Amino acid sequence: MKIVGYVDHLSAVPGETVTFMVSSQSKTFEAAIVRMIHGDRNPAGPGFKVEPVDSELTGTYQGRPQVLRPGSFVRIKHDGQLDMGGSFTMHLWIWPTMSDKEVQTLISRVSECGSGYALRIASGRLSLHRDGQAEPLVTLDRAVQRKTWYSVAVVYDAAAEEARLRLQPVSLTASELADSAHVTVLKAGLLASGGDVLIAAEEVREGDERIVSNFYNGKIDSPTVFNRALTDDELSVLEAGGAVSGDVVAAWDFSADISSSAVTDISASGLHGRTVQKPTRGMTGWNWNTSETAWKHAPAQYGAIHFHDDDLEDPAWEPSMKWTVPYDLPSGIYAAHLQAEGEEDHVPFIVIPKRGRTKATIALLAPTFSYLAYGNNQVELAGMSAGFSGLGAGGSMQTAYPSTKHDKYIVENRLRSLYNLHSDGSVVAYSSWKRPVLTMRPDYRAPLLDKGEGSPKQLGADLHLVDWLHEQGYEFDVITDDALHAQGAVLLEPYRVVLTGSHCEYWSHEMIRATQDYLSAGGRLMYLAGNGMDCVAQLDPENGQSVEIRRGPVSHWYDTQPGEAHLSSTGEFGGAGAWKSRGIPAHSWLGIGFTAASTDNGRPYKRQPDSFTPQASWVFEGMRDDELIGDTPALVNSYGAAGFEIDCADYELGSPARTLILATATGFSSFWNYYEGGVWRAPTGDGGILPPHVRADITLLEYPDGGAVFSTGSITWSSCLSYNRYSNAVSLVTRNVLDRFASEDRGSVVAPVTRTDVIK
């Protein structure tokens, strides 16, 4: 991509300034603000639609290339207390995950002129370097092993003019991996009198620029610096987990401030630092004994930070332009339209209403947490392609990957989603929108969908609903997950009805509680999605610009390591990937929950007996009794209103007895994954018959005081809305429910129903 950008924050209110960071290969570029209506360029649909916005931002801007520099580390700002001219000792615990990488730096301090030191792992062997020299001052013969905890010590004894390295494994069964070496050093010159201390990286010169490089992959625990040479007996005390008193210059305790970027020095020196590019925190340390699996219960055993050479929270590009959102701008999904030399990019942001200023009675909740969870997904990393692309009659991806400009940029720049693994094979826990998120573009097509041909997903799929609302003449606001998380039920209170996007999978406890409060107070929800409200997510409490998830153990390729399923942001349990593991299954408050997924074609719904009762027949007003719902082409996965990921009612899993099942889609192919007994079953593709719970249900669930939830249980529902110029059963049902839910009458939409049957 010759031009690409991102915004400083995704959700903005009128009067707020949005800053755009742009990288352009051209010396100049054009920019304008547009309102996004429909992004899907599929000729079977309405086509690409945007509305220009008259704004002072429109114009020509100076362009310059800006690069992404991934890689996480800790920075401790220069301080004279680290200017030691005599003996010293550095000690830390390490758990390397890419021991064969050519150069990885564990701790370094390099001055502006290039003098200083770097403790590295070079091609698997521990080595000490000074003054930027490639040749080590001292190195060990024995290579470190992956995923093995070691005690590492560097000692310089000025009186003996000797430098020593010492490597001791934690596990007694790995005692043969211990190693040590020493060398005579006439003049230390190691601890430079200038420069910042970096942990897990090192500053190097690249042309005329000083950059951070040589990123380490793996965990580091409790780096400590002494201003004297420790004896072997004292090092043995440290290796056993004991303490050596006196002469401590710095002792960085990574078990403190786990929920932030702060790195605390617990010594008297107060040499505090900060993490950069968000390495993973709340990780088991060298002394984790498995007695606790939550870091809040045993923080002393979670003193490790896991660093990666592909971590990227904020590339810190220079701002290219700013725009203050006008007070009279309608709420909606907008973008900065960037153009240069025949290429373009749409950088999205969402204008949400200012609190107390909304006039609409309808709100569309954009699933921004889920946008980030799947943001910059690489399908060929970590088995994603094998797990999904074969789920269609075609059997494999039909198009070479990466083939689009978006996917090429993602791959070339080593961007990651929360469904990918880091380069060292560990799971990705954080995703930030302060970076280019190329899957969040109006015309992005997810390459795995539609049997590998590609279909809209997330934002692009949600614009199908935005377009329908515009075409039907509804006035509505767009609100976001992050706003709901921060504001709670007060954000929803002004609206008679709230509609979801197509795939609102990742929710925080704050969001669930707020929506349940809204429903209990008479609010109405149209859940037009599949696999929604299923997985635990949390917004970064420090900067509000990234989300965190943890999974496992469920046997996915992206499960966390044992003991690391609790979120670093709050300490709450995020493992097993689903809210049902914490007692809040979607079934219990939506009426339905996730059951199956495939990139193969979808299916239509057939009305069920509950749909003909006086309590629910209004949903299908204007339809024939035998008319199928969604028996049409779809803009996602080609066919059927029930597709991609689907939900069904299950009274054993918590669906309330008063949940009405209005319509059901069955007859899915054997190319579908599904849950059975809590286990994720792979598709057989042999034409066999699937279990009865592999179905999609349309349900209606009443709440007190006129509250209600209407659920479609399918991601592809909205992709059928525009078929036949918006004249179809999916469009009709959606309009019937929206009109009823948005009516001023706050009375019951469903008469009380007592069920005697049980569907499993």
PDB file of N, CA, C and O in Angstrom, residues 323-346:
ATOM      1  N   TRP A 323      -8.669  16.941  12.655  1.00  0.00           N
ATOM      2  CA  TRP A 323     -10.000  17.425  12.311  1.00  0.00           C
ATOM      3  C   TRP A 323     -10.871  17.416  13.551  1.00  0.00           C
ATOM      4  O   TRP A 323     -10.937  16.410  14.266  1.00  0.00           O
ATOM      5  N   THR A 324     -11.509  18.533  13.821  1.00  0.00           N
ATOM      6  CA  THR A 324     -12.447  18.634  14.931  1.00  0.00           C
ATOM      7  C   THR A 324     -13.840  18.297  14.431  1.00  0.00           C
ATOM      8  O   THR A 324     -14.350  18.920  13.488  1.00  0.00           O
ATOM      9  N   VAL A 325     -14.462  17.307  15.049  1.00  0.00           N
ATOM     10  CA  VAL A 325     -15.779  16.836  14.626  1.00  0.00           C
ATOM     11  C   VAL A 325     -16.805  17.943  14.860  1.00  0.00           C
ATOM     12  O   VAL A 325     -16.959  18.424  15.990  1.00  0.00           O
ATOM     13  N   PRO A 326     -17.519  18.382  13.817  1.00  0.00           N
ATOM     14  CA  PRO A 326     -18.515  19.446  13.989  1.00  0.00           C
ATOM     15  C   PRO A 326     -19.633  19.018  14.942  1.00  0.00           C
ATOM     16  O   PRO A 326     -20.002  17.846  15.014  1.00  0.00           O
ATOM     17  N   TYR A 327     -20.176  20.002  15.648  1.00  0.00           N
ATOM     18  CA  TYR A 327     -21.237  19.702  16.615  1.00  0.00           C
ATOM     19  C   TYR A 327     -22.514  19.226  15.931  1.00  0.00           C
ATOM     20  O   TYR A 327     -23.321  18.514  16.530  1.00  0.00           O
ATOM     21  N   ASP A 328     -22.704  19.606  14.672  1.00  0.00           N
ATOM     22  CA  ASP A 328     -23.929  19.212  13.982  1.00  0.00           C
ATOM     23  C   ASP A 328     -23.751  17.983  13.097  1.00  0.00           C
ATOM     24  O   ASP A 328     -24.652  17.632  12.330  1.00  0.00           O
ATOM     25  N   LEU A 329     -22.606  17.311  13.194  1.00  0.00           N
ATOM     26  CA  LEU A 329     -22.383  16.126  12.362  1.00  0.00           C
ATOM     27  C   LEU A 329     -23.180  14.950  12.912  1.00  0.00           C
ATOM     28  O   LEU A 329     -23.068  14.622  14.102  1.00  0.00           O
ATOM     29  N   PRO A 330     -23.973  14.286  12.092  1.00  0.00           N
ATOM     30  CA  PRO A 330     -24.741  13.127  12.584  1.00  0.00           C
ATOM     31  C   PRO A 330     -23.809  11.999  13.023  1.00  0.00           C
ATOM     32  O   PRO A 330     -22.718  11.814  12.477  1.00  0.00           O
ATOM     33  N   SER A 331     -24.279  11.260  14.005  1.00  0.00           N
ATOM     34  CA  SER A 331     -23.548  10.067  14.412  1.00  0.00           C
ATOM     35  C   SER A 331     -23.491   9.088  13.246  1.00  0.00           C
ATOM     36  O   SER A 331     -24.437   8.972  12.469  1.00  0.00           O
ATOM     37  N   GLY A 332     -22.369   8.388  13.102  1.00  0.00           N
ATOM     38  CA  GLY A 332     -22.236   7.432  12.008  1.00  0.00           C
ATOM     39  C   GLY A 332     -20.828   6.908  11.902  1.00  0.00           C
ATOM     40  O   GLY A 332     -19.951   7.232  12.714  1.00  0.00           O
ATOM     41  N   ILE A 333     -20.607   6.076  10.901  1.00  0.00           N
ATOM     42  CA  ILE A 333     -19.288   5.513  10.623  1.00  0.00           C
ATOM     43  C   ILE A 333     -18.666   6.341   9.503  1.00  0.00           C
ATOM     44  O   ILE A 333     -19.213   6.424   8.399  1.00  0.00           O
ATOM     45  N   TYR A 334     -17.533   6.943   9.796  1.00  0.00           N
ATOM     46  CA  TYR A 334     -16.875   7.851   8.865  1.00  0.00           C
ATOM     47  C   TYR A 334     -15.472   7.339   8.540  1.00  0.00           C
ATOM     48  O   TYR A 334     -14.992   6.362   9.127  1.00  0.00           O
ATOM     49  N   ALA A 335     -14.830   8.002   7.600  1.00  0.00           N
ATOM     50  CA  ALA A 335     -13.459   7.646   7.240  1.00  0.00           C
ATOM     51  C   ALA A 335     -12.774   8.860   6.645  1.00  0.00           C
ATOM     52  O   ALA A 335     -13.406   9.727   6.034  1.00  0.00           O
ATOM     53  N   ALA A 336     -11.460   8.908   6.850  1.00  0.00           N
ATOM     54  CA  ALA A 336     -10.632   9.832   6.081  1.00  0.00           C
ATOM     55  C   ALA A 336     -10.274   9.125   4.782  1.00  0.00           C
ATOM     56  O   ALA A 336      -9.635   8.065   4.803  1.00  0.00           O
ATOM     57  N   HIS A 337     -10.711   9.692   3.674  1.00  0.00           N
ATOM     58  CA  HIS A 337     -10.424   9.108   2.366  1.00  0.00           C
ATOM     59  C   HIS A 337      -9.103   9.686   1.879  1.00  0.00           C
ATOM     60  O   HIS A 337      -9.003  10.884   1.597  1.00  0.00           O
ATOM     61  N   LEU A 338      -8.086   8.837   1.796  1.00  0.00           N
ATOM     62  CA  LEU A 338      -6.747   9.251   1.391  1.00  0.00           C
ATOM     63  C   LEU A 338      -6.493   8.804  -0.040  1.00  0.00           C
ATOM     64  O   LEU A 338      -6.789   7.653  -0.391  1.00  0.00           O
ATOM     65  N   GLN A 339      -5.905   9.673  -0.863  1.00  0.00           N
ATOM     66  CA  GLN A 339      -5.601   9.338  -2.250  1.00  0.00           C
ATOM     67  C   GLN A 339      -4.224   9.865  -2.626  1.00  0.00           C
ATOM     68  O   GLN A 339      -3.858  10.987  -2.276  1.00  0.00           O
ATOM     69  N   ALA A 340      -3.481   9.031  -3.334  1.00  0.00           N
ATOM     70  CA  ALA A 340      -2.157   9.433  -3.829  1.00  0.00           C
ATOM     71  C   ALA A 340      -1.798   8.565  -5.018  1.00  0.00           C
ATOM     72  O   ALA A 340      -1.788   7.330  -4.915  1.00  0.00           O
ATOM     73  N   GLU A 341      -1.510   9.190  -6.136  1.00  0.00           N
ATOM     74  CA  GLU A 341      -1.029   8.509  -7.340  1.00  0.00           C
ATOM     75  C   GLU A 341      -1.906   7.319  -7.716  1.00  0.00           C
ATOM     76  O   GLU A 341      -1.419   6.222  -7.995  1.00  0.00           O
ATOM     77  N   GLY A 342      -3.210   7.524  -7.685  1.00  0.00           N
ATOM     78  CA  GLY A 342      -4.132   6.484  -8.130  1.00  0.00           C
ATOM     79  C   GLY A 342      -4.452   5.429  -7.095  1.00  0.00           C
ATOM     80  O   GLY A 342      -5.238   4.512  -7.384  1.00  0.00           O
ATOM     81  N   GLU A 343      -3.856   5.504  -5.910  1.00  0.00           N
ATOM     82  CA  GLU A 343      -4.175   4.552  -4.844  1.00  0.00           C
ATOM     83  C   GLU A 343      -4.922   5.269  -3.734  1.00  0.00           C
ATOM     84  O   GLU A 343      -4.864   6.504  -3.612  1.00  0.00           O
ATOM     85  N   GLU A 344      -5.628   4.485  -2.911  1.00  0.00           N
ATOM     86  CA  GLU A 344      -6.440   5.092  -1.865  1.00  0.00           C
ATOM     87  C   GLU A 344      -6.473   4.220  -0.622  1.00  0.00           C
ATOM     88  O   GLU A 344      -6.145   3.030  -0.657  1.00  0.00           O
ATOM     89  N   ASP A 345      -6.863   4.837   0.468  1.00  0.00           N
ATOM     90  CA  ASP A 345      -7.131   4.124   1.708  1.00  0.00           C
ATOM     91  C   ASP A 345      -8.262   4.851   2.415  1.00  0.00           C
ATOM     92  O   ASP A 345      -8.393   6.077   2.318  1.00  0.00           O
ATOM     93  N   HIS A 346      -9.118   4.107   3.080  1.00  0.00           N
ATOM     94  CA  HIS A 346     -10.172   4.671   3.915  1.00  0.00           C
ATOM     95  C   HIS A 346      -9.818   4.355   5.369  1.00  0.00           C
ATOM     96  O   HIS A 346      -9.800   3.186   5.763  1.00  0.00           O
TER      97      HIS A 346
END
